[in-house]
């Protein structure tokens, strides 16, 4: 029987083929059923150890990975930066080697710097899953977004997807652009000029023939008009010292998703947001709470996607 | 794989399934409380065939479900990476039911062990019985598991493989013995 995914690590969507992405999504769909059973636990990864190594806070992603590991019967250990040896001066590689000496089967890593999961994958014997690295990638978020889209739109070919907000800093946007264009959707990005560089279009390689599938729009209206999916990014208020736009109020006026703006999209358009939301800034409450908003579905699918990824990277001995 | 001999054609399979259906009904004194559960992949269409035949005999259509035992396997580290996970579909509560597990071939017993473990996670059935089209013989068994209903017992060597071919997956409907290369 064909195996959907043969890699030892999941470092980014950029590295994956369309077939591998579809394989992970198919596997994830079949894990959904486990999460609605009365006993939400299967013995699949009994005896395996998963370390959640989070250098950035993220209650949602960490909890999702922890639940996924526990529902597969793996032992999950959470390490946060505040209690780690890195705060005592240890290098990242030394931390990785020390964790490795305890023989974990998988390390899920989130870090503020791009490339850290790749660095860990080079030195660690454990499978490495990228749970977000700097502004680079957040592959499981893109996979759960894709699963949400597929559940409602059935296919990606020909879909028009608008991604609005801080594209420049968003690992979610990058992973989604790679994933959606690989599966045949067209992506339009929009946001303040300081956060949506025009040369972003080079993100999808011209050599792969996907360059026409990404369009950089000047105005949010241009991106949303006729869209099947509207993906709103979180404004990272913690970055506002850098003054990429004058005020949050002004951002909300020009780029916030309101019902009026959403009316420009197709009638059956769906709204996604990776959370946590800033209500009244990038998304109006009336949109966030509407039937077109699938934000809680995204969270639900997140556990299934992470179960599938953990299963695929740790489920066998010869996956490298 | 080279086919060494064909032990059942479509007609023989049909007769065996009809006999299995009759035996299941006789042993359970009817079909009112029966819940047939096919084990993916080939146990699923076999369970559907047996369900049709029970309905023809008794006029009652038994409850029906599907188990995918992939997540309960005990050999993930030896079979190679990530076998494909499919969906388990037990739409009716199994609590207190007369379950008949159905699979194509009984060999080491490990698949049935996994299926029993999984069933117990869904509830506490009144009784679980096992029906298989082919039993390769108790000498291959690695666990204390036997079938209650057997279509045909076929003693085989470990180097041989029994393949149940079904219209749903293969072009023919037959059972053959193949030599493992």
XYZ file of C-alpha atoms in Angstrom:
501
model
C 0.000 0.000 0.000
C 1.306 3.467 -0.821
C 2.531 5.491 2.100
C 1.418 9.120 2.102
C 4.479 10.642 3.718
C 7.960 9.189 3.990
C 9.866 11.971 5.722
C 11.349 11.806 9.181
C 10.649 15.478 9.966
C 8.029 18.079 9.102
C 10.001 21.294 8.759
C 7.964 23.296 6.287
C 5.399 23.163 3.513
C 7.933 24.543 1.028
C 9.727 21.156 1.014
C 6.617 19.053 0.414
C 5.066 17.809 -2.800
C 1.362 18.197 -3.533
C 0.981 14.413 -3.116
C 2.592 14.506 0.337
C 0.304 17.361 1.410
C -2.761 15.458 0.190
C -1.497 12.364 2.007
C -1.259 14.251 5.308
C -4.742 15.762 4.794
C -6.266 12.350 4.031
C -4.667 10.875 7.149
C -5.860 13.847 9.238
C -9.436 13.367 8.085
C -9.392 9.846 9.415
C -8.128 11.028 12.808
C -11.133 13.344 13.205
C -13.281 10.367 14.176
C -10.993 9.492 17.120
C -11.573 12.966 18.591
C -15.334 12.494 18.866
C -15.284 9.048 20.485
C -16.229 8.711 24.110
C -12.754 7.338 24.789
C -10.589 9.745 22.764
C -7.478 7.654 22.905
C -5.823 5.029 20.739
C -2.717 2.999 21.658
C -0.822 3.803 18.444
C 2.179 5.668 19.892
C 2.293 3.908 23.256
C 5.837 4.067 24.589
C 6.841 6.985 22.352
C 7.934 10.294 23.835
C 7.100 13.700 22.375
C 8.803 16.837 23.698
C 7.073 20.162 23.064
C 9.977 22.632 23.089
C 8.440 26.090 22.968
C 10.675 29.139 22.969
C 7.628 31.323 22.318
C 4.394 31.222 24.243
C 1.499 29.621 22.456
C -1.244 28.099 24.533
C -3.301 27.049 21.533
C -0.611 25.327 19.449
C 1.091 23.723 22.438
C -2.178 22.403 23.839
C -3.148 21.102 20.419
C 0.143 19.195 20.057
C -0.081 17.947 23.643
C -3.628 16.653 23.179
C -2.651 15.071 19.863
C 0.271 13.223 21.463
C -1.801 12.092 24.444
C -4.688 10.893 22.304
C -2.176 8.689 20.486
C -0.943 7.407 23.898
C 2.497 9.014 23.585
C 4.084 10.606 26.639
C 4.138 14.370 26.123
C 6.562 16.635 27.958
C 6.310 20.418 27.731
C 9.407 22.575 28.001
C 9.005 26.337 27.935
C 11.854 28.785 27.478
C 11.477 30.346 30.898
C 12.468 27.094 32.562
C 14.976 25.916 29.973
C 18.735 25.916 30.177
C 18.897 28.377 27.285
C 18.041 31.092 29.725
C 21.160 29.958 31.613
C 23.392 30.424 28.586
C 23.326 26.987 26.971
C 23.416 26.929 23.167
C 20.505 25.631 21.150
C 22.560 22.705 19.836
C 23.618 21.706 23.355
C 19.988 21.812 24.454
C 19.064 19.604 21.511
C 21.866 17.126 22.242
C 20.871 16.927 25.906
C 17.246 16.295 25.030
C 18.383 13.740 22.479
C 20.321 11.864 25.135
C 16.961 11.171 26.799
C 15.791 9.417 23.614
C 12.617 11.267 22.696
C 10.973 10.063 19.491
C 9.810 13.497 18.436
C 10.581 17.110 19.284
C 7.989 19.745 18.423
C 9.741 23.097 18.318
C 8.550 26.681 18.192
C 11.131 29.444 18.043
C 11.213 33.140 17.250
C 14.047 32.677 14.762
C 13.636 31.227 11.310
C 15.562 28.030 10.642
C 15.787 26.664 14.199
C 13.822 23.453 13.398
C 16.115 22.827 10.413
C 19.141 23.278 12.679
C 17.718 20.846 15.248
C 16.890 18.284 12.569
C 20.577 18.187 11.620
C 21.763 17.267 15.110
C 18.849 15.360 16.617
C 18.001 11.688 16.225
C 14.373 12.510 17.052
C 11.840 13.511 14.426
C 11.486 17.299 14.380
C 8.173 19.054 13.798
C 8.190 22.773 13.153
C 5.488 24.453 15.259
C 6.421 27.897 13.935
C 9.853 29.421 13.309
C 10.153 33.193 13.181
C 8.613 34.609 10.033
C 9.440 31.486 8.069
C 6.872 28.662 8.299
C 4.106 27.185 10.418
C 3.321 24.000 8.511
C 0.708 22.436 10.789
C -1.295 25.682 10.821
C -1.351 25.702 7.009
C -2.368 22.031 7.006
C -5.254 22.637 9.401
C -6.318 25.660 7.343
C -6.231 23.457 4.248
C -8.259 20.785 5.997
C -10.880 23.386 6.945
C -11.000 24.666 3.362
C -11.240 21.149 1.925
C -14.085 20.174 4.264
C -16.120 23.097 2.926
C -14.907 23.601 -0.629
C -14.022 19.960 -1.459
C -11.088 20.912 -3.720
C -8.357 23.513 -4.138
C -8.084 23.664 -7.916
C -9.361 27.073 -9.074
C -10.123 28.397 -5.566
C -9.485 32.103 -4.974
C -8.026 32.720 -1.520
C -7.472 36.196 -0.044
C -4.904 36.540 2.759
C -5.103 39.905 4.520
C -2.849 41.493 7.119
C 0.771 41.397 8.196
C 2.083 39.248 5.361
C 5.667 40.336 5.956
C 5.991 38.764 9.403
C 3.513 35.943 8.971
C 4.774 32.360 8.942
C 1.129 31.336 8.600
C 0.846 33.309 5.341
C 4.077 31.839 3.961
C 3.127 28.237 4.690
C -0.362 28.820 3.336
C 0.891 30.422 0.130
C 3.172 27.437 -0.501
C 0.448 24.928 0.296
C -2.438 26.545 -1.563
C -0.491 27.278 -4.735
C 0.935 23.734 -4.759
C -2.609 22.376 -4.640
C -3.826 24.621 -7.465
C -5.497 27.555 -5.669
C -4.789 31.215 -6.448
C -3.766 33.465 -3.582
C -4.168 37.235 -3.342
C -2.409 38.995 -0.501
C -3.279 42.453 0.814
C -2.291 44.702 3.691
C -0.487 47.969 4.428
C 2.363 48.585 1.956
C 4.895 48.276 4.758
C 3.661 44.764 5.552
C 3.033 43.472 2.029
C 6.206 43.915 0.001
C 5.508 43.859 -3.772
C 8.404 41.453 -4.336
C 6.633 38.904 -2.141
C 5.496 37.454 -5.421
C 8.885 35.751 -5.713
C 8.002 33.555 -2.741
C 6.498 30.995 -5.047
C 9.188 29.866 -7.430
C 8.789 30.806 -11.051
C 10.680 27.601 -11.818
C 7.801 25.594 -10.435
C 5.319 27.474 -12.619
C 3.361 28.800 -9.666
C 4.302 32.483 -9.938
C 0.994 33.409 -11.593
C -0.896 31.914 -8.681
C 0.133 34.670 -6.254
C -1.105 38.235 -6.660
C -0.101 41.163 -4.461
C -3.052 43.586 -4.076
C -2.917 47.175 -2.957
C -6.338 47.273 -1.310
C -8.191 44.752 0.787
C -11.253 45.135 -1.445
C -9.249 44.017 -4.487
C -8.145 40.877 -2.648
C -11.559 39.986 -1.259
C -13.671 40.597 -4.376
C -14.888 37.237 -5.667
C -12.842 35.241 -3.149
C -13.906 31.754 -2.007
C -11.843 31.950 1.170
C -10.858 35.019 3.214
C -7.998 34.394 5.591
C -7.383 37.168 8.105
C -4.040 37.381 9.898
C -3.549 38.539 13.449
C -2.068 41.984 13.872
C 0.888 41.357 16.106
C 0.406 44.210 18.533
C 3.680 43.300 20.184
C 5.444 44.381 16.982
C 3.805 47.768 16.835
C 6.841 49.545 18.257
C 8.267 49.264 14.761
C 5.422 51.473 13.470
C 4.502 49.619 10.291
C 1.263 51.607 10.285
C 0.191 54.701 12.231
C -2.412 53.338 14.667
C -4.473 50.226 15.278
C -7.569 52.345 14.690
C -6.344 53.337 11.268
C -5.466 49.715 10.480
C -8.948 48.679 11.483
C -10.520 51.311 9.221
C -8.469 50.370 6.161
C -7.884 46.632 6.598
C -10.359 45.286 9.160
C -12.753 42.639 7.842
C -16.305 43.910 8.206
C -19.559 42.461 6.892
C -19.604 45.130 4.157
C -16.166 44.090 2.932
C -17.029 40.403 3.201
C -20.036 41.030 0.931
C -17.520 41.557 -1.891
C -16.491 37.899 -1.639
C -18.529 35.037 -3.090
C -21.833 34.360 -1.323
C -20.540 31.072 0.075
C -17.117 32.440 1.029
C -15.654 31.203 4.307
C -13.567 33.183 6.811
C -10.463 31.829 8.548
C -8.233 33.304 11.246
C -5.293 31.525 12.903
C -6.045 33.125 16.280
C -5.853 34.609 18.739
C -8.142 37.279 17.293
C -8.000 40.983 17.969
C -11.724 41.629 17.757
C -12.540 45.025 16.313
C -9.059 45.433 14.796
C -8.365 42.916 12.007
C -11.819 41.322 12.228
C -15.177 42.707 13.347
C -16.987 40.693 15.998
C -20.039 40.352 13.752
C -17.850 38.549 11.167
C -15.951 36.479 13.722
C -19.206 35.189 15.202
C -21.047 34.683 11.910
C -21.862 31.338 10.308
C -19.243 32.045 7.620
C -16.492 32.091 10.216
C -14.787 28.709 10.674
C -12.324 29.771 13.321
C -13.387 27.114 15.838
C -13.408 24.453 13.113
C -9.769 25.351 12.488
C -8.980 24.652 16.144
C -10.889 21.337 15.990
C -9.084 20.218 12.827
C -5.767 21.296 14.381
C -5.771 18.368 16.807
C -6.507 15.868 14.015
C -3.775 17.339 11.787
C -1.236 17.172 14.603
C -2.222 13.585 15.424
C -1.685 12.696 11.772
C 1.690 14.435 11.621
C 2.905 12.836 14.863
C 1.733 9.460 13.597
C 3.413 9.912 10.223
C 6.796 11.021 11.591
C 6.987 8.577 14.519
C 4.813 5.721 13.356
C 7.581 3.501 12.055
C 11.260 2.780 12.257
C 12.194 3.225 8.635
C 10.658 6.539 7.764
C 13.850 8.447 6.993
C 3.931 -13.132 -6.172
C 3.121 -16.242 -8.154
C -0.265 -17.920 -7.789
C 0.286 -21.603 -6.952
C -3.303 -22.689 -6.838
C -6.808 -21.311 -6.821
C -8.832 -22.686 -3.944
C -12.141 -20.910 -4.521
C -13.847 -19.392 -7.531
C -16.740 -16.906 -7.388
C -19.372 -19.636 -7.059
C -17.510 -21.388 -4.251
C -17.052 -18.088 -2.421
C -20.744 -17.359 -2.724
C -21.614 -20.795 -1.327
C -19.180 -20.338 1.563
C -20.619 -16.923 2.428
C -24.166 -18.284 2.293
C -23.167 -21.078 4.663
C -21.480 -18.576 7.004
C -24.659 -16.470 7.033
C -26.769 -19.548 7.834
C -24.454 -20.663 10.642
C -24.407 -17.171 12.171
C -28.207 -17.036 12.174
C -28.521 -20.591 13.579
C -26.018 -20.064 16.385
C -27.580 -16.733 17.364
C -31.161 -18.031 17.023
C -32.107 -15.353 14.522
C -30.747 -11.992 13.432
C -32.565 -9.556 15.703
C -29.637 -8.691 17.994
C -26.829 -9.122 15.470
C -24.306 -6.392 14.739
C -21.928 -7.295 11.889
C -18.564 -5.501 11.957
C -16.231 -5.786 8.968
C -12.493 -5.312 9.450
C -10.894 -3.114 6.802
C -10.182 -3.716 4.033
C -11.426 -7.044 2.782
C -13.587 -7.863 5.779
C -15.826 -4.924 4.862
C -17.294 -6.184 1.566
C -17.474 -9.701 3.013
C -19.550 -8.353 5.917
C -21.822 -6.610 3.412
C -22.320 -9.864 1.467
C -23.096 -11.778 4.668
C -25.504 -9.031 5.734
C -27.396 -9.351 2.433
C -27.573 -13.117 2.804
C -28.812 -12.925 6.401
C -31.516 -10.518 5.265
C -32.519 -12.970 2.526
C -32.712 -15.835 5.042
C -34.332 -14.075 8.000
C -35.968 -10.978 6.542
C -34.064 -8.903 9.084
C -31.178 -6.624 8.118
C -28.535 -6.772 10.865
C -26.748 -3.669 12.141
C -23.469 -3.052 10.401
C -20.203 -1.222 11.087
C -16.589 -0.929 9.969
C -13.382 -1.176 12.005
C -10.026 0.156 10.840
C -7.491 -1.456 13.158
C -4.410 0.474 11.959
C -4.159 2.586 15.119
C -4.320 -0.575 17.281
C -1.597 -2.546 15.508
C 1.263 -3.865 17.638
C 3.775 -3.922 14.798
C 4.193 -0.264 13.777
C 7.938 -0.446 14.279
C 8.391 -3.606 12.239
C 6.068 -3.138 9.273
C 7.860 0.008 8.113
C 6.634 3.528 8.292
C 3.078 4.677 8.686
C 0.488 2.292 7.334
C -2.486 4.180 5.941
C -5.117 5.116 8.486
C -8.741 4.823 7.431
C -11.928 5.684 9.209
C -13.727 3.500 11.732
C -17.491 3.724 11.291
C -19.528 2.368 14.167
C -22.641 4.479 13.871
C -24.680 2.335 16.278
C -23.768 1.890 19.930
C -22.129 -1.524 20.480
C -23.072 -1.639 24.188
C -24.862 -4.925 24.961
C -24.901 -6.069 21.303
C -24.094 -9.437 19.732
C -21.124 -8.505 17.583
C -19.873 -10.694 14.746
C -16.421 -9.570 13.608
C -15.806 -10.445 9.975
C -12.467 -10.711 8.183
C -11.141 -12.424 5.080
C -8.259 -14.491 6.497
C -7.372 -15.618 10.032
C -3.606 -16.125 10.291
C -1.573 -15.066 13.386
C -4.569 -13.649 15.274
C -2.943 -10.228 15.771
C -5.456 -8.375 13.595
C -8.298 -9.840 15.627
C -6.545 -8.906 18.894
C -6.321 -5.309 17.614
C -9.977 -5.360 16.576
C -11.055 -6.648 20.014
C -9.025 -3.916 21.749
C -10.629 -1.299 19.576
C -14.147 -2.639 20.077
C -13.713 -2.462 23.850
C -12.837 1.241 23.531
C -16.268 1.792 22.011
C -18.256 0.018 24.716
C -19.050 -3.358 26.273
C -20.728 -5.715 23.819
C -22.748 -8.637 25.160
C -20.735 -11.089 23.090
C -18.194 -11.020 20.260
C -17.940 -13.813 17.710
C -15.533 -14.143 14.796
C -16.328 -15.152 11.209
C -13.614 -15.581 8.576
C -13.727 -16.763 5.005
C -10.375 -18.580 5.285
C -8.629 -19.976 8.373
C -4.970 -20.759 7.715
C -4.884 -23.190 10.630
C -4.096 -22.944 14.323
C -0.407 -23.806 13.872
C 0.190 -20.236 12.631
C -1.580 -18.637 15.552
C 0.514 -16.345 17.776
C -2.345 -15.538 20.146
C -5.107 -17.686 21.665
C -7.736 -16.702 19.097
C -10.035 -18.999 17.104
C -12.905 -18.309 14.739
C -16.525 -19.236 15.523
C -17.488 -19.431 11.840
C -15.069 -20.544 9.089
C -15.695 -20.600 5.341
C -12.786 -22.943 4.604
C -9.731 -24.126 6.536
C -6.611 -24.122 4.382
C -3.375 -25.420 5.949
C -0.511 -23.384 4.484
C 3.228 -22.887 4.811
C 4.557 -19.599 6.196
C 6.102 -18.832 2.835
C 2.666 -18.849 1.276
C 0.106 -16.064 1.151
C -3.645 -16.508 0.895
C -5.269 -13.777 -1.116
C -9.004 -13.221 -1.085
C -9.845 -11.346 -4.280
C -13.037 -9.311 -4.341
C -14.789 -7.311 -7.023
C -14.511 -4.205 -4.823
C -10.689 -4.240 -5.001
C -9.688 -6.771 -7.648
C -11.067 -7.667 -11.033
C -12.020 -11.192 -10.030
C -13.810 -12.870 -7.164
C -11.694 -15.799 -6.013
C -9.285 -17.114 -3.384
C -5.747 -18.135 -4.354
C -2.582 -19.404 -2.685
C 0.468 -17.386 -3.697
C 4.159 -18.022 -3.058
C 5.954 -15.210 -1.215
C 9.005 -14.220 -3.248
